[in-house]
PDB file of C-alpha atoms in Angstrom:
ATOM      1  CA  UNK K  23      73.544  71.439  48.140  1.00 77.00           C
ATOM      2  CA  UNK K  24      72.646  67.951  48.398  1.00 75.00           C
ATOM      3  CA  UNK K  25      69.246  68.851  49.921  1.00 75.00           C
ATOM      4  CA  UNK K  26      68.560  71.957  47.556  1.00 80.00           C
ATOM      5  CA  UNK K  27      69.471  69.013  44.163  1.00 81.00           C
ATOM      6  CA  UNK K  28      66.657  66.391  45.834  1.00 76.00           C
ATOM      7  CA  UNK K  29      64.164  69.446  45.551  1.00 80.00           C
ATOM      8  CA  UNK K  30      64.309  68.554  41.537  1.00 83.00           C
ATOM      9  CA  UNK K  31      63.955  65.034  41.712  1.00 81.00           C
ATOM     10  CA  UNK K  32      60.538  63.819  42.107  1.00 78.00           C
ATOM     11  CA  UNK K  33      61.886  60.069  42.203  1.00 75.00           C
ATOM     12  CA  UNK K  34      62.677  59.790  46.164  1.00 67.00           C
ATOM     13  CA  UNK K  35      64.555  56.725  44.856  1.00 65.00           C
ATOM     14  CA  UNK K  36      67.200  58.568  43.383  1.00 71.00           C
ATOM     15  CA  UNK K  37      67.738  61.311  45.684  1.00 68.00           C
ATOM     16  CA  UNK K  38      71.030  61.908  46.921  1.00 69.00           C
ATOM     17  CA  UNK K  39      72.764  61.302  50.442  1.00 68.00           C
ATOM     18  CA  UNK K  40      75.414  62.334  52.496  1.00 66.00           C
ATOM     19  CA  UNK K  41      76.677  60.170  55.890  1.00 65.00           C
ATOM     20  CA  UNK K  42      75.342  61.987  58.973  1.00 73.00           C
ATOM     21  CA  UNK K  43      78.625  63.475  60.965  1.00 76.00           C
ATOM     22  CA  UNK K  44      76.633  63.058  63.999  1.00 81.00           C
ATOM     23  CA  UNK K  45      76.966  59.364  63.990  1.00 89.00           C
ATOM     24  CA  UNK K  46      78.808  57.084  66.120  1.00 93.00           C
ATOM     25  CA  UNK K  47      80.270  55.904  62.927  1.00 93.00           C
ATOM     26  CA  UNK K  48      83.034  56.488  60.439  1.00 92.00           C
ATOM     27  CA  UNK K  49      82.035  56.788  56.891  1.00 89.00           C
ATOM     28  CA  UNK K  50      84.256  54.899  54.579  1.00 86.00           C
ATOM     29  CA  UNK K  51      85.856  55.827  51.416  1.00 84.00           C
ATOM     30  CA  UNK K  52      84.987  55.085  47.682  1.00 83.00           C
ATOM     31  CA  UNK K  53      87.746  53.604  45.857  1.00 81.00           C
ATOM     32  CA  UNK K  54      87.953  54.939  41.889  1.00 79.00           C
ATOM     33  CA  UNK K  55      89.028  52.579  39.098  1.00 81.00           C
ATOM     34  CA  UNK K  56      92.850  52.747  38.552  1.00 80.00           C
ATOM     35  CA  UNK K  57      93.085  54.333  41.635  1.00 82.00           C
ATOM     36  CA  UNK K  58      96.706  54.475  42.860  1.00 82.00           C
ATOM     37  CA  UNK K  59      96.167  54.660  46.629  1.00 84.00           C
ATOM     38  CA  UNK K  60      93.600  52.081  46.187  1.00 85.00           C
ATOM     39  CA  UNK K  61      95.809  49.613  49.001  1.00 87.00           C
ATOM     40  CA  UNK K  62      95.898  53.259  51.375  1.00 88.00           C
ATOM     41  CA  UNK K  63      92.564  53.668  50.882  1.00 89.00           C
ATOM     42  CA  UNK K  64      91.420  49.963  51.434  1.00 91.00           C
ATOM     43  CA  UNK K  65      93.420  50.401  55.143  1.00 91.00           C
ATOM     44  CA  UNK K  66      92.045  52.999  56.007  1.00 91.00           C
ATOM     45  CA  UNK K  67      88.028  51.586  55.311  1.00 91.00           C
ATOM     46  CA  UNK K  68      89.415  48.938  57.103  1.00 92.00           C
ATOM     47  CA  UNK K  69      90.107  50.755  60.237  1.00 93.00           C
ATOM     48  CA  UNK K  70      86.989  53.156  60.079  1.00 93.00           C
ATOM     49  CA  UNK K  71      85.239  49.285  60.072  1.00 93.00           C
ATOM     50  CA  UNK K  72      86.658  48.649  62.951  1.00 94.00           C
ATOM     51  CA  UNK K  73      85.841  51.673  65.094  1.00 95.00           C
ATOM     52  CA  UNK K  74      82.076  51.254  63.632  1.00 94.00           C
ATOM     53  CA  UNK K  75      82.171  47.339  64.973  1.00 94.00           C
ATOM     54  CA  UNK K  76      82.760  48.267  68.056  1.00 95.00           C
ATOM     55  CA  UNK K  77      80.880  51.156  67.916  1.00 94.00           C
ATOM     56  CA  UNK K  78      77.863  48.851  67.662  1.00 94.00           C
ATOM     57  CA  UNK K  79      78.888  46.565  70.252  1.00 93.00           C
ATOM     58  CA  UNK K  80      79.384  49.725  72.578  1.00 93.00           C
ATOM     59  CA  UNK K  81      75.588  50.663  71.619  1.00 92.00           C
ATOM     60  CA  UNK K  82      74.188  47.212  73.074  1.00 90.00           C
ATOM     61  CA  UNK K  83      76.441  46.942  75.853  1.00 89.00           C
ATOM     62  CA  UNK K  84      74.449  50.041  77.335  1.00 88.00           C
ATOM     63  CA  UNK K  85      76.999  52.723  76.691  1.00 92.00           C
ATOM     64  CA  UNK K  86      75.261  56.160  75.642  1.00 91.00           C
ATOM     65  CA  UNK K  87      75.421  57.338  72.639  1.00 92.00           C
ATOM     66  CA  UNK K  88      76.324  60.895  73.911  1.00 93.00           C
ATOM     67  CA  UNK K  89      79.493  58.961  75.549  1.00 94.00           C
ATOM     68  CA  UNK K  90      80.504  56.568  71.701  1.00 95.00           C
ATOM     69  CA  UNK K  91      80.090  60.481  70.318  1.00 94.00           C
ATOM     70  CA  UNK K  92      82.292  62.549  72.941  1.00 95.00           C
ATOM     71  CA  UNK K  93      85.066  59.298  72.591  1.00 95.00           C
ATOM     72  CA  UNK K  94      84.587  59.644  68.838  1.00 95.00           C
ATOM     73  CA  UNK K  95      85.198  63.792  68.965  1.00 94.00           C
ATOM     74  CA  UNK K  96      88.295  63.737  71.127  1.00 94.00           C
ATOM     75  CA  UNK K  97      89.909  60.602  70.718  1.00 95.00           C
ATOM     76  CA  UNK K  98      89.825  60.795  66.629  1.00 94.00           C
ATOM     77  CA  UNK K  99      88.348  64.475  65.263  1.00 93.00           C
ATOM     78  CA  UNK K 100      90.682  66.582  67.800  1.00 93.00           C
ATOM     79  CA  UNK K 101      93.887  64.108  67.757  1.00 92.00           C
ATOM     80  CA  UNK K 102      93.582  64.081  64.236  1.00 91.00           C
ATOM     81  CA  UNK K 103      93.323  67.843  63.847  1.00 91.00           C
ATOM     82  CA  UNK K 104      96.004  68.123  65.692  1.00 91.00           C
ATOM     83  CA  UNK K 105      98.147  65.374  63.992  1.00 89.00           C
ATOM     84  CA  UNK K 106      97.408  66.866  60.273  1.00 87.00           C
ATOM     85  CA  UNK K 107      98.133  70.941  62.113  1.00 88.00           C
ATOM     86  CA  UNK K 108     101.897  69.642  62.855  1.00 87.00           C
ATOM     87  CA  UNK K 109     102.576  66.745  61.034  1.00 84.00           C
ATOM     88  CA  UNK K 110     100.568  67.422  57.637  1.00 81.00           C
ATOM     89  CA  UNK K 111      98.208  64.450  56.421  1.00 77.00           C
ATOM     90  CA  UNK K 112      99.648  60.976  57.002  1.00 81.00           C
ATOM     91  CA  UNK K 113      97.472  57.891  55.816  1.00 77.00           C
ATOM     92  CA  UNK K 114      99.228  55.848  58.457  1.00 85.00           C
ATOM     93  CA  UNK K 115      99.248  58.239  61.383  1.00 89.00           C
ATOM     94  CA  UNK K 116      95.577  58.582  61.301  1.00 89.00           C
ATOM     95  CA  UNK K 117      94.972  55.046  60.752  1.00 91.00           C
ATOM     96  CA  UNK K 118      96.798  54.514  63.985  1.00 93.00           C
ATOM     97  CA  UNK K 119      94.626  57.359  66.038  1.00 94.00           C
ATOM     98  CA  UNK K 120      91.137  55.456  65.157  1.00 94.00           C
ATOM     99  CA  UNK K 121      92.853  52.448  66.441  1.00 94.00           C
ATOM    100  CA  UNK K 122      93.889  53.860  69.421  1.00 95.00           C
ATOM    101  CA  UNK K 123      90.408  55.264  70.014  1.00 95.00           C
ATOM    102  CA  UNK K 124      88.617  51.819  68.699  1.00 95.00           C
ATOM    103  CA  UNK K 125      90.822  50.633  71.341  1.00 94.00           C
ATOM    104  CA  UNK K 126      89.699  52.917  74.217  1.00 95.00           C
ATOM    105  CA  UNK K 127      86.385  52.518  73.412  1.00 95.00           C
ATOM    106  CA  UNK K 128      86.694  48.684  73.783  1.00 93.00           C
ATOM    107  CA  UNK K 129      88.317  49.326  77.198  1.00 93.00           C
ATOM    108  CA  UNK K 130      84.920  51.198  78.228  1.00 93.00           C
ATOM    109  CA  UNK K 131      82.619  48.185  76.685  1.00 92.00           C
ATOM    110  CA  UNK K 132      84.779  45.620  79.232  1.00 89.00           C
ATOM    111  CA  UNK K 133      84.467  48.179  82.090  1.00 87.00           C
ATOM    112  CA  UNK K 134      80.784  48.315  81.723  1.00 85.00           C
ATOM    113  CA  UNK K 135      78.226  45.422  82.577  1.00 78.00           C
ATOM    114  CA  UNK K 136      75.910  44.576  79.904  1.00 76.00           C
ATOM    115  CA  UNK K 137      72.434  46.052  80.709  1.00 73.00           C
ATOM    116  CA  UNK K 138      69.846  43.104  81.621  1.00 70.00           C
ATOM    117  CA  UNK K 139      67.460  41.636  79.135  1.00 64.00           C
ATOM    118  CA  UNK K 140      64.476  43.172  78.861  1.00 62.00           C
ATOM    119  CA  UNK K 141      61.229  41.438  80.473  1.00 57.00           C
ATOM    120  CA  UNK K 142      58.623  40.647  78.111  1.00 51.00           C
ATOM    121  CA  UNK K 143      55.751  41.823  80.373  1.00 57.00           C
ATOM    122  CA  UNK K 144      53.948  44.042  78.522  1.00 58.00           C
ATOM    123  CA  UNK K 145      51.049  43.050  76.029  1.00 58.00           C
ATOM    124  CA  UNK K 146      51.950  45.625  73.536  1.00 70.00           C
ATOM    125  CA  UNK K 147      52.858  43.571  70.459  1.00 74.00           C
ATOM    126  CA  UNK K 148      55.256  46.437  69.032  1.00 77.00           C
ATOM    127  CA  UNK K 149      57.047  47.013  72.006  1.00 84.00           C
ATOM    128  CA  UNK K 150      57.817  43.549  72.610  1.00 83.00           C
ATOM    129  CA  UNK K 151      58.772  43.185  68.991  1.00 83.00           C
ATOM    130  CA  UNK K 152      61.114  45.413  70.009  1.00 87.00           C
ATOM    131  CA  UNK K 153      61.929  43.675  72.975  1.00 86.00           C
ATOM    132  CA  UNK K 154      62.669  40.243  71.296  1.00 88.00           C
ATOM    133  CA  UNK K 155      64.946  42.456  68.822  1.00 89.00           C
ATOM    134  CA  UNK K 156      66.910  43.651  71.814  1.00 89.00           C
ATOM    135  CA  UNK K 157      67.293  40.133  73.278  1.00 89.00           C
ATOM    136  CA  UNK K 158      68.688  38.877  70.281  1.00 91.00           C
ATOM    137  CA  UNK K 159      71.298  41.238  69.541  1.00 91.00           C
ATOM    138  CA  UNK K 160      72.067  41.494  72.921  1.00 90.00           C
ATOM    139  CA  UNK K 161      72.704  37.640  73.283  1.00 91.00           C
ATOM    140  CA  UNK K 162      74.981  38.028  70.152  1.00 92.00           C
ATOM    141  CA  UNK K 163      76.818  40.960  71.589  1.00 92.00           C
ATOM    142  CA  UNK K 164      77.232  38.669  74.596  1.00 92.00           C
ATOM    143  CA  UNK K 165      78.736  35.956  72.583  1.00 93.00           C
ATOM    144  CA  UNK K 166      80.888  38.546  70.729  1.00 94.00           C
ATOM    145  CA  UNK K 167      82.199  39.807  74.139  1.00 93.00           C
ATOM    146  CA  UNK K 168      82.898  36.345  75.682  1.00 94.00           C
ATOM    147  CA  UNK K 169      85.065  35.627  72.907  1.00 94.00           C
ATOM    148  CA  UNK K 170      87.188  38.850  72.971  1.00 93.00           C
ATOM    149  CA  UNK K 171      87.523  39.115  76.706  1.00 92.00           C
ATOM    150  CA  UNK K 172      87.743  35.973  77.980  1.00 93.00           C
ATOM    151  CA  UNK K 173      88.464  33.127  74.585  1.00 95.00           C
ATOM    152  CA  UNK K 174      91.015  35.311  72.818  1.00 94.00           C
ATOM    153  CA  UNK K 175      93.341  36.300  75.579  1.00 94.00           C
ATOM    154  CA  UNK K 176      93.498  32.938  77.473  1.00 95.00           C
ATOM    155  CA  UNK K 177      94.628  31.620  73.964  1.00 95.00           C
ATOM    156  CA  UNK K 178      97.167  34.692  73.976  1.00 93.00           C
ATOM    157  CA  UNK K 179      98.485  33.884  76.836  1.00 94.00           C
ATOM    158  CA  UNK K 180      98.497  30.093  76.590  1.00 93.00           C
ATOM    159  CA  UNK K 181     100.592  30.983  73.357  1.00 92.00           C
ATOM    160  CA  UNK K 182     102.987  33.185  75.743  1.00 92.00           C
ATOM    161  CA  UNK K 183     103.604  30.563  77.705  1.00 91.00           C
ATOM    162  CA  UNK K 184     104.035  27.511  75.342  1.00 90.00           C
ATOM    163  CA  UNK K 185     108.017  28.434  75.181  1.00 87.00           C
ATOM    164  CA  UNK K 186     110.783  25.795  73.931  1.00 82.00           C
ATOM    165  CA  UNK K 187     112.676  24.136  70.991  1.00 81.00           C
ATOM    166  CA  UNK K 188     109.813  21.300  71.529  1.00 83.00           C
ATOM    167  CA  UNK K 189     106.577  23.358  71.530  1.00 84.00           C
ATOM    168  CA  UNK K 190     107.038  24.393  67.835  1.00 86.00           C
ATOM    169  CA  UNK K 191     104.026  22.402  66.812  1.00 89.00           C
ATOM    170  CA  UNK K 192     102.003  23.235  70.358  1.00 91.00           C
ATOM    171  CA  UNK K 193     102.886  27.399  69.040  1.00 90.00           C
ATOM    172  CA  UNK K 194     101.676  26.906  65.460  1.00 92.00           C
ATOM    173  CA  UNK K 195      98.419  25.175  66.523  1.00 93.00           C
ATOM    174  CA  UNK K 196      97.599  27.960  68.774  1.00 94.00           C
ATOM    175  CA  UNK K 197      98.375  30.541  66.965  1.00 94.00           C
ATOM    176  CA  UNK K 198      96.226  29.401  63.997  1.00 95.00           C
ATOM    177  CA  UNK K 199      93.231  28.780  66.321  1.00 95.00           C
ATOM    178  CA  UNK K 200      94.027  32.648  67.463  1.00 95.00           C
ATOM    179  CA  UNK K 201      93.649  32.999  63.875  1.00 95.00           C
ATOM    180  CA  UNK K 202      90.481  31.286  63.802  1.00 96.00           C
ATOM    181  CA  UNK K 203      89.163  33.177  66.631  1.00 95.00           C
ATOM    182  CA  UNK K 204      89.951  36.478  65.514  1.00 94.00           C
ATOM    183  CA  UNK K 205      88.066  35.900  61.895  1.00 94.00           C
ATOM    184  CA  UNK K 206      85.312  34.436  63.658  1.00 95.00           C
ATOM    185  CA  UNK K 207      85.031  37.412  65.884  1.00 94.00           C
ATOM    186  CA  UNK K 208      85.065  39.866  62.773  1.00 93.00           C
ATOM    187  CA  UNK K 209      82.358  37.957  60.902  1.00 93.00           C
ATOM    188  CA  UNK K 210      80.271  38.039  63.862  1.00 93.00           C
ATOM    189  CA  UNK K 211      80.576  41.478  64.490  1.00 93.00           C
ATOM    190  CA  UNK K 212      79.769  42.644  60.336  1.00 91.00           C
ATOM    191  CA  UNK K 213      76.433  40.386  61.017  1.00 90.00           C
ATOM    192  CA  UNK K 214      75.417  42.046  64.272  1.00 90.00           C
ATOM    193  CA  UNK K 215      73.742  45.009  61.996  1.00 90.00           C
ATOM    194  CA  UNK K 216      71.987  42.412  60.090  1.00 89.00           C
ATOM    195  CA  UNK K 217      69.936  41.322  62.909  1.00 86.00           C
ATOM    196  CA  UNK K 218      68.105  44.981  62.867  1.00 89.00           C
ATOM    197  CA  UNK K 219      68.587  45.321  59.253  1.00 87.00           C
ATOM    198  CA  UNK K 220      65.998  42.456  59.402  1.00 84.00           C
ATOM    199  CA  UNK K 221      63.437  44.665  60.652  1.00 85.00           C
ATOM    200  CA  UNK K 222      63.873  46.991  59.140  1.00 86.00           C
ATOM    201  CA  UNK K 223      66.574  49.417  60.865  1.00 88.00           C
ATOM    202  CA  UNK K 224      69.247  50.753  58.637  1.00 87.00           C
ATOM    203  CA  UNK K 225      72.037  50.340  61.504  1.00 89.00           C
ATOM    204  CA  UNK K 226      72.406  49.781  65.262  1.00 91.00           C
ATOM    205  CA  UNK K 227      72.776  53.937  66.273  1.00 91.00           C
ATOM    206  CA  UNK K 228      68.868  53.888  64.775  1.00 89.00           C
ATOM    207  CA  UNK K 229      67.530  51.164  66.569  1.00 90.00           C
ATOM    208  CA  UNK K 230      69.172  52.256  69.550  1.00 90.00           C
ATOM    209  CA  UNK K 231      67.813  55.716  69.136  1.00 90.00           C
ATOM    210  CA  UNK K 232      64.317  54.496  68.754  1.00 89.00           C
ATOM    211  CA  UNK K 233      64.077  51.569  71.418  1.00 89.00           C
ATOM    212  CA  UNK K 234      65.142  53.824  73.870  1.00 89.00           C
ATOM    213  CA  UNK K 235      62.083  56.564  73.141  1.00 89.00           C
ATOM    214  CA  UNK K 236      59.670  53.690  72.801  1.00 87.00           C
ATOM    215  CA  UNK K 237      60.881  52.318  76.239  1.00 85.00           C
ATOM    216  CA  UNK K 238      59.879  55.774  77.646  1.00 87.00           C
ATOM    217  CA  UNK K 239      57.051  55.923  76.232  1.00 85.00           C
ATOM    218  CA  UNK K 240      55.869  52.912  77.853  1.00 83.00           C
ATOM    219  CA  UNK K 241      57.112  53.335  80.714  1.00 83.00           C
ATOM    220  CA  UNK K 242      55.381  56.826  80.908  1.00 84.00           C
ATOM    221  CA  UNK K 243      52.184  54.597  79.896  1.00 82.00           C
ATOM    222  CA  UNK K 244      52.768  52.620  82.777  1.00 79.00           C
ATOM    223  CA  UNK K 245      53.065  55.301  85.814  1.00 81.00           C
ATOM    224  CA  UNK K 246      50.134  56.757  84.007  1.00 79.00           C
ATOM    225  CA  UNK K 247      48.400  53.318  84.603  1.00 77.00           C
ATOM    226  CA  UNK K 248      49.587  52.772  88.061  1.00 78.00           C
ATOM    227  CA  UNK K 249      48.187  55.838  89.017  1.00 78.00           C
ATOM    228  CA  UNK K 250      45.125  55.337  87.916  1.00 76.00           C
ATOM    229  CA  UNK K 251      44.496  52.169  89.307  1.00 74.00           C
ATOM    230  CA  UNK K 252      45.671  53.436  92.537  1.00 77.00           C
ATOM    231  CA  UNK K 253      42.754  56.323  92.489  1.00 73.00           C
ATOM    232  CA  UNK K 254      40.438  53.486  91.668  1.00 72.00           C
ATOM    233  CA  UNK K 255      41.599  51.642  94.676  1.00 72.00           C
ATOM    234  CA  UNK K 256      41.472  54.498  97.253  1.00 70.00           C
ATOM    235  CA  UNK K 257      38.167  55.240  95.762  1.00 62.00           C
ATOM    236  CA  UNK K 258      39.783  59.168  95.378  1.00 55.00           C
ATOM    237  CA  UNK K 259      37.467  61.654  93.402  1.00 54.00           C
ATOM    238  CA  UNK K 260      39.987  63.405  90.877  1.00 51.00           C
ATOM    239  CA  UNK K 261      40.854  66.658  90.592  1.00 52.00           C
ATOM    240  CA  UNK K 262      39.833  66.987  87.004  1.00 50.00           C
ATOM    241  CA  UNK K 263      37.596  64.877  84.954  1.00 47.00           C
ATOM    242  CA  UNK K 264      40.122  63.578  82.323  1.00 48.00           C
ATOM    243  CA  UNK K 265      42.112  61.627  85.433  1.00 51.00           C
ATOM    244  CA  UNK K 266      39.025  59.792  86.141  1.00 55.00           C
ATOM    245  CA  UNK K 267      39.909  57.720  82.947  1.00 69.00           C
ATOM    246  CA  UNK K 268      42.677  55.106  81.968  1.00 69.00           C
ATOM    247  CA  UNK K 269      44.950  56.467  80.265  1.00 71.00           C
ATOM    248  CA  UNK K 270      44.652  55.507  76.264  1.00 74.00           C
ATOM    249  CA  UNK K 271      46.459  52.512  75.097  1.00 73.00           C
ATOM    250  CA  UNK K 272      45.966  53.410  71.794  1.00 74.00           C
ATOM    251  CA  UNK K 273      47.521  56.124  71.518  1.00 78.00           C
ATOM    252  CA  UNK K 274      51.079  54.927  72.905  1.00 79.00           C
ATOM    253  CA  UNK K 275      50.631  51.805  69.967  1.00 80.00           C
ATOM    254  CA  UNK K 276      50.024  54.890  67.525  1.00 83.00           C
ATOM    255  CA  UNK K 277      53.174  56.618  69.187  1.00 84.00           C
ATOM    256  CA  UNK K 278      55.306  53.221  69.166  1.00 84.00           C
ATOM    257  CA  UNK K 279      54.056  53.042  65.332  1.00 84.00           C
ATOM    258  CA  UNK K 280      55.374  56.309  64.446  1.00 85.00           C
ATOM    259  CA  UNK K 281      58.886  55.393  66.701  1.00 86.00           C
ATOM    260  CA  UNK K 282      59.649  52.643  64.454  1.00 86.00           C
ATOM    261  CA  UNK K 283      58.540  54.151  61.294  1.00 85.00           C
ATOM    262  CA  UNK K 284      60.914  57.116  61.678  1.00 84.00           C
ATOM    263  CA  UNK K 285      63.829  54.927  62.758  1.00 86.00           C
ATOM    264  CA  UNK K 286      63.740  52.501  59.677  1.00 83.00           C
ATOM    265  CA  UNK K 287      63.476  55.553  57.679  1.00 77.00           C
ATOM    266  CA  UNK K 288      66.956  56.908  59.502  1.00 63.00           C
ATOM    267  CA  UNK K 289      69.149  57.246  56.725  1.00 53.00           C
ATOM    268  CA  UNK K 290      67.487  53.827  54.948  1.00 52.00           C
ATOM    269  CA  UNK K 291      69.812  52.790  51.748  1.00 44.00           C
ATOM    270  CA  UNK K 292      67.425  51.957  48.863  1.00 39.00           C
ATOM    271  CA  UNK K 293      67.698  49.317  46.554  1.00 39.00           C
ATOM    272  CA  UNK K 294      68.306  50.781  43.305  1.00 37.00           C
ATOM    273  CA  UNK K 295      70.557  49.743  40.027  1.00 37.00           C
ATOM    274  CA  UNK K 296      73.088  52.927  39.999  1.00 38.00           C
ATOM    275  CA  UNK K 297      74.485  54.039  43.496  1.00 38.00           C
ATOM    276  CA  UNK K 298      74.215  57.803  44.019  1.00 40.00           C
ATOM    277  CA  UNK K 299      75.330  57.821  47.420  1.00 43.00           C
ATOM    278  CA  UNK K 300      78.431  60.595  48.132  1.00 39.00           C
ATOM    279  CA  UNK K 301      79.496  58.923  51.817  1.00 46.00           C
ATOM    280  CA  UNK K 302      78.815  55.059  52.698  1.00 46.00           C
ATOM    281  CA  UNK K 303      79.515  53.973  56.170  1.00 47.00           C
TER     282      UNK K 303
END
């Protein structure tokens, strides 16, 4: 429906949208004026938040995106299914699946090493736009992750410890600077996105998405090179007449070009004064 109502309307600016179910994400829910589940409702964006958080930070620690999406289809789709077949449709039950799945997920970011910068060794300047992207985010993710696997739970268990009628004061100072810890965690992860927004991306899934097609790309470029060169070297007469040539550097930059254009374009929110959007992550 939503496609068949853009049809008749030639502003592309106001054309409708609807969140992609094939995202890693959760889409969040709008809240009405004098709506009386508004505090339900405002839980239950806040857990779908957290699943996309991590989510994100799953994406740059080097977990596939097929893997976020099989977590996302049996830990929350099929357990909540189930839940709402026997149990009908509880706000708080479901609230309590994503959590349990954010929290599985998280378990599979700690078990997996992030994946190594990338080497800025290629002259191409879009791929190693690209590349300087990745570093970035990736050095935030890292900061993100040293605070919730290593900060966080020695202050947890420092707390645990600090027992006695005498440590009231030692107890309260720690548990506010868990406090401060945990908020400074959350703000961190809402501006991850922003890095990529930056440039362009609409969210982390579409960078992802693209980076990784550009990297083969170049890569491809590169064998292709190698080759080459090595023919040159052994002085080799080719079997056909094309392979006598390098292979064309312009066209992977016209290839990288049309990458990035079609991942910024992903599902890219528009500025515009009246929101027409059904879904919003």
């Amino acid at each position: 429906y939503t496609e068949l109502i853009n049809c008749h309307i030639s502003d592309p600016e106001q054309h409708l949208k609807v969140f992609d179910k094939n995202s890693v994400y959760l889409p969040a829910k709008k809240i009405g004026k004098n709506n009386p589940k508004e505090d339900e409702i405002k839980a239950d964006n806040a857990a779908r938040q957290e699943w996309n958080r991590t989510a994100d930070m799953a994406l740059l620690s080097g977990i596939s995106e097929a893997k976020i999406l099989e977590v996302k289809q049996t830990e929350i789709h099929e357990k909540a299914s189930q839940s709402i077949k026997s149990k009908g449709w509880l706000p708080g039950l479901f609230r309590s699946i994503v959590n349990k799945a954010k929290d599985f997920l998280q378990n599979l970011i700690r078990e997996h090493d992030m994946p190594p910068k990338p080497v800025l060794e290629i002259d191409m300047a879009e791929f190693r736009t690209m590349q300087k992207l990745m570093i970035k985010a990736q050095d935030k993710a890292k900061e993100i992750r040293h605070l919730q696997d290593t900060v966080l739970p020695k202050l947890k268990q420092q707390l645990a410890d600090t027992k006695g009628i005498f440590k009231g004061k030692e107890r309260k100072a720690l548990t506010e600077q868990i406090q401060r810890t945990e908020k400074e965690i959350a703000e961190k992860l809402d501006k991850l996105p922003d890095v990529l927004k930056e440039d362009g991306y609409p969210d982390v899934q579409a960078y992802m998405a693209t980076y990784r097609k550009a990297e083969a790309v170049v890569e491809q470029f590169n064998r292709d090179l190698a080759a080459w060169e090595q023919q040159v070297r052994e002085k080799q007469k080719p079997a056909k007449k094309e392979q006598a040539k390098p292979p064309e550097r312009e066209s992977v930059l016209k290839r990288l070009r049309q990458l990035q254009a079609e991942g910024k374009q992903r599902n890219q929110p528009r500025q515009r004064k009246k929101s027409f959007d059904r879904d919003s992550r």
